[in-house]
């Protein structure tokens, strides 16, 4: 960018007091109000800190297990505790550490990389974090009360049904998962809208930092993968609580349905964890080499391809279930295909190192990156091995898999995370971490890791299965296990050194005053609570390398939005492809409402788990109330005119329709709901193929054809009603009671339509406990009913806003979101009617 | 300043650039689904399996070829910002190639291994 | 000079805190000083009576779960309840044939006449009160908290109580025991046969009569070690029964073996065609071979005459009794003896239907040694 | 590179140990495991070579001569190293693995049913093994499988409760036992010997203590052994026999030829001929039996047999004597 261009953005010097305004508006709440904070740096650090705490805790569990396994016939812990330990270790590492840590990085770094003031929905991420912290802590505490689940982190039924796990233990697992489901989906919304809409002007998609691409695909994968596990956990909890036979073979269910759903989530989960970490590496390697990433486009291809191919792998966790060899072969083939994108990234990093003109410095971040390359390479190669069906039959469920999986996850995620932490500390903290301690931490972890896990490949091939708490001396696994245990404690020593480093040197504060590694991306611009002073115009992938003067210019306020023209928190929304400025959003600040909503949501699930239904319902109602309070003040409407952001641009502060960021968030939510329904369709058809008899026996219970038509008619009219409500709204200042009436009718019609459908089956005497067919019929209704509940609340919310004069023809966001969800519901319910009433009728004659 | 636009173009670009990968997903889902039906229910006779697989593979490869040719020969991602259209073209074509590989692997599996039976 | 009395949150919470501390202090002071007179003879002032009554009534209503009650008009159930009531409840509450013993009249609060009081409570509430007792009223909880079935017998009796005459009650409570009035000579000489708690024949069979109801097990012909073990376990609270545990506790230890011997040697009497609802044919399969799919062991392995003598024989046993026992294990409770645990394990996942079947088979078989 | 040599040495040493391991996937000894072993060696060696190549490229990229580095920094390297090379190698590997997959089970010549069919049922936490005879009769044992050498044996795998997985590494990879499913696995042992197998799918509580032994015998001795198993036991009216029955053991266990015919626990007809107690947990001798009877919940926590520690010492001793005579 030339000097001439820059002057056209915002005139300097800036008026006095602007920076003070920004500091005041974006100030982090102090003292006991700290929990109300929503700044992405505060929330992100909290998120990362909690995730790291769970990493340490789950690591301690691993040490206890390693101690038990150090020698044959040990009795350091008993069978019952050991079974809880490995379940908690896996669950905590996967759900309470890995995914949240990656989300945390997204929350923490994305806005800084995009030079946005904050995430588009700051309270949403804060809500997710608090729900996760409260719920995760309670979940973890169960280990101290002998209440921890002991079904393994994969929780296969029938072992996890009440018959074999009668206590609340398994329910606590379902609870722990519930929180991560909530926070993951909230994070996905945040990240997708953030990456597409809050980029700085000029940062078209081809200039997006690789980490942004990784987080985008990460969020996209969450949208598709998590609904599968949401459905699976729903099925399991319903079967545990109410005996609906989804997994009970005698009544037409199938234990394999759980495995399909769980691994349809579980395998992509591994890539959900790996992709952002690989994104980190792609950010750090160019900085180490001081050269642009070689093959940026190819890496984007690799990330996208990984995201998709990873959904074709799930059965490779099921190679030993006895399903046809060809099914295995398909998934074996997809497992081959997914190796290619990893190869691309690997060679891209090698090429970038090779392109460097300088001698590569082995700083702590570089060491962790190189450690990652070595470890992940081995993990990838053993991954190809276990993708081979015959080899898998031997290696599956042995310590070979334990070794492989840790090489992939520790190499693919933990080492990059440490690299990333050392690399980005300068923008989070007042001072750097110690290089000396960092090296100690690295070498201890690296050597310890290989000592612990390399021998496990052999332990597994020598016949040691996973999840065994003891083994006899005659098996000959003793020496290898002892070596592994020593390695595990060496890793722990490395982590301890890191903690010491944190304690001695890590002081949270606004950093970013310098750029110690000489990075080229925007997060190393000068920062304060408001992020960067002004939002730069970007014209390359490494703006800081192209324009050494950029930090000064940005800090001087020479770029976009150097002030707070609306007097509150705000950031710039740009177009999704080219990042052209579109409008400015006014963002909510600190508040207790979302914190309370999170706490009550957590309390709701916890109380349900221990079967205190009444207090749970009260907490649920309070959670909804808190949410309503939270959103009531957000939709400020076009209360400020077009504002000047610099560069001759005058942008609106309020838009609705497809351009609005809220509309985008709603679409993401609908895709999530759609994935959930898709998982339901899959389950329905899957169980039909497994036990067509149950469908045949259920055929006489199908209500007459008139009833579904009536339901459909009601649903369609409900959509018409809400459309009418939208069009009968009046201009600002006038309240449209007609619209309010239409909204009420819409809710009534949709609710009646669903009620009619339920009553039809119930009236015929079909009971969900009787067969898998019946259970699936009612599950379909439940899936629509829960959306209906949300719509009902939203409808009353809209009516209240009309009556309060806060909903009119212009300020229409709440009604718009309600109608979007209602349209979606109508679509889903119609599809459901077609399936439930049509499918048995078509299949009846064939059978 | 360009006026704000609706996200239609964005969606089109998105779908088009992912067409290869979507084709792979479609082929994979079709192969796995049909095979499941052949083996688990008598809905599709086993002797049709290879015909269906060959047809599906041919169809999807043809689709990929069509998209490839279209993007290559005409400047589908017409865009004032040359970098963006170049980026889209590169990503789309490479994804098509990688997906083609994925589809071929699936087809090889389908032709090498008998449709049902666990072979154990 | 002006006083600032603006109410702030801080002041409000402060005031509440200070008040709470003061209240706590006063209460401690009263307890420590001994100013409050706890003599039962003083009675409660009216306001306190009202307050305690209110608390008790609402507490019972709030805490008693709404349970599905069995058929409370079943004569066997009422008879069982009557037998226990006469010696277990009437001393405090009085009954149709006796006034409240003056010793218990001095209790505070005075135990209510149950004929009048039961009308105020629902079945579930009565069940709850009997099961858990009442704090501050001297009402004890049931000796065997898991035996809901026994408690229902008492509820059934209480429901019948208001309409009972003295002699009806006497016959009901006496069961197989004698209801001839005591003579003066018997009374003064200590050989009175008035029905004591330990009178087994109130419920169990005699050489002339079968047990008073189907709820009562048939003891005649059971092996001596089994009967003795049962009595000892009742005494030790290791076998759960709110009716039998107090009785076993009252029998002198030296006599336990004799009681066991008495019933072991008692000639089993022919009994009327047993009432059961299951299918004896299916039951036979379970009894002989078990149901491996549901981890049900073969019953006959332990309950035939070839088994160890401290295992009970089940042939000809009362159906209703066996069902209650099996349901008791099925609900699940902490086993206090190895044999109890063994049985809980051995019955596996026996379904309700299977319980009926296996009970039907055993109930339909003749007792060994029973005249045909 | 000396570390690499050290590793290779260690690998060789382990390999030698592995060949003798009774539960090793590296020993081979059956048709399927031999095929898999060849694939394992190929994958292991090939993986090591690729690791060395890529690690070498990385080292060169970091510290190599300028000319080599500029070669490595080219965009075409990313294309060929990241796409072409893996695509070729992986395709070949996949085709080879499919060929291995196709080779199983045993050439399907002649009748579709192998002459030896054994039903293995997984239960928490032991194995019920039933030999299905051509005449329709069944011979039941537990926690031990015997197969004839050189003849294909079909195992029918089912589960009574939760998911288990049968893994006999010396003969074949693992295969799950899933409620509602019957999976079949064909074993073909190449030489006589006894190996160990173990449950590989976590099945709750005592999963770690759910093993079994598998013995491959020459066909004539196999037939002899099977005929012996088919016979009822000849216990005689000993005091131990009476103690066993009167304590109620027959409620769960069958001893053919006696009134004990429970089917909840393992068939004990020829208990003394089996190699272990408690599914590979204890030695099968008098001491092991006594320990099991008195203390089995310590030996194998959570196992579903009730406690019999209330039996008197003499009762226990009588039962132990009786059981150890059930050849």
CSV table of C-alpha atoms in Angstrom, one decimal, chain B residues 15-108:
chain,number,residue,atom,x,y,z
B,15,UNK,CA,-20.9,-25.1,-4.0
B,16,UNK,CA,-19.0,-25.0,-7.2
B,17,UNK,CA,-15.5,-25.0,-5.6
B,18,UNK,CA,-16.6,-27.9,-3.5
B,19,UNK,CA,-18.1,-29.8,-6.4
B,20,UNK,CA,-15.4,-32.4,-6.6
B,21,UNK,CA,-15.5,-33.2,-3.0
B,22,UNK,CA,-19.3,-33.3,-3.1
B,23,UNK,CA,-19.1,-35.7,-6.0
B,24,UNK,CA,-16.9,-37.9,-4.0
B,25,UNK,CA,-19.3,-37.8,-1.1
B,26,UNK,CA,-22.2,-38.6,-3.4
B,27,UNK,CA,-20.4,-41.5,-4.9
B,28,UNK,CA,-19.2,-42.9,-1.6
B,29,UNK,CA,-22.6,-42.6,-0.1
B,30,UNK,CA,-24.2,-44.2,-3.1
B,31,UNK,CA,-21.8,-47.1,-3.2
B,32,UNK,CA,-22.0,-47.8,0.6
B,33,UNK,CA,-25.8,-47.3,0.7
B,34,UNK,CA,-26.5,-49.6,-2.3
B,35,UNK,CA,-24.1,-52.2,-0.9
B,36,UNK,CA,-25.8,-52.1,2.5
B,37,UNK,CA,-29.2,-52.5,0.8
B,38,UNK,CA,-28.0,-55.4,-1.4
B,39,UNK,CA,-26.6,-57.3,1.7
B,40,UNK,CA,-29.1,-56.4,4.4
B,41,UNK,CA,-32.3,-56.5,2.5
B,42,UNK,CA,-33.4,-58.1,-0.8
B,43,UNK,CA,-34.4,-54.8,-2.1
B,44,UNK,CA,-31.7,-54.7,-4.7
B,45,UNK,CA,-30.6,-58.0,-6.3
B,46,UNK,CA,-26.9,-58.9,-5.9
B,47,UNK,CA,-26.3,-59.4,-9.6
B,48,UNK,CA,-27.1,-55.7,-10.3
B,49,UNK,CA,-24.4,-54.6,-7.9
B,50,UNK,CA,-21.5,-54.3,-10.4
B,51,UNK,CA,-23.8,-52.7,-13.0
B,52,UNK,CA,-24.9,-50.0,-10.5
B,53,UNK,CA,-21.3,-49.4,-9.3
B,54,UNK,CA,-20.0,-49.1,-12.8
B,55,UNK,CA,-22.8,-46.8,-13.8
B,56,UNK,CA,-22.4,-44.6,-10.8
B,57,UNK,CA,-18.6,-44.4,-11.1
B,58,UNK,CA,-18.9,-43.6,-14.8
B,59,UNK,CA,-21.5,-40.9,-14.1
B,60,UNK,CA,-19.6,-39.2,-11.3
B,61,UNK,CA,-16.3,-39.3,-13.3
B,62,UNK,CA,-18.2,-37.8,-16.2
B,63,UNK,CA,-19.6,-35.1,-14.0
B,64,UNK,CA,-16.1,-34.3,-12.7
B,65,UNK,CA,-14.8,-34.1,-16.2
B,66,UNK,CA,-17.6,-31.8,-17.2
B,67,UNK,CA,-16.9,-29.4,-14.3
B,68,UNK,CA,-13.2,-29.6,-14.9
B,69,UNK,CA,-13.5,-28.8,-18.5
B,70,UNK,CA,-16.0,-26.0,-17.9
B,71,UNK,CA,-13.8,-24.3,-15.3
B,72,UNK,CA,-10.7,-24.8,-17.4
B,73,UNK,CA,-12.0,-23.6,-20.7
B,74,UNK,CA,-14.3,-20.8,-19.6
B,75,UNK,CA,-13.5,-18.4,-16.8
B,76,UNK,CA,-16.3,-19.5,-14.6
B,77,UNK,CA,-15.1,-17.6,-11.5
B,78,UNK,CA,-15.3,-14.3,-13.3
B,79,UNK,CA,-14.3,-11.7,-10.8
B,80,UNK,CA,-12.8,-8.2,-10.9
B,81,UNK,CA,-10.3,-9.4,-8.3
B,82,UNK,CA,-8.0,-11.6,-10.3
B,83,UNK,CA,-6.4,-13.1,-7.2
B,84,UNK,CA,-9.7,-14.4,-6.0
B,85,UNK,CA,-10.7,-16.0,-9.3
B,86,UNK,CA,-7.3,-17.6,-9.7
B,87,UNK,CA,-7.5,-18.9,-6.1
B,88,UNK,CA,-11.0,-20.3,-6.7
B,89,UNK,CA,-10.0,-22.0,-10.0
B,90,UNK,CA,-6.9,-23.6,-8.5
B,91,UNK,CA,-8.6,-24.9,-5.4
B,92,UNK,CA,-11.6,-26.2,-7.4
B,93,UNK,CA,-9.5,-28.0,-10.0
B,94,UNK,CA,-7.2,-29.6,-7.4
B,95,UNK,CA,-10.1,-30.7,-5.3
B,96,UNK,CA,-11.6,-32.3,-8.4
B,97,UNK,CA,-8.4,-34.2,-9.0
B,98,UNK,CA,-8.1,-35.4,-5.4
B,99,UNK,CA,-11.8,-36.4,-5.4
B,100,UNK,CA,-11.3,-38.3,-8.6
B,101,UNK,CA,-8.6,-40.3,-6.9
B,102,UNK,CA,-11.0,-41.0,-4.0
B,103,UNK,CA,-13.8,-42.1,-6.4
B,104,UNK,CA,-11.4,-44.4,-8.2
B,105,UNK,CA,-10.2,-46.0,-4.9
B,106,UNK,CA,-13.8,-46.7,-3.9
B,107,UNK,CA,-14.5,-48.2,-7.3
B,108,UNK,CA,-11.4,-50.4,-7.1
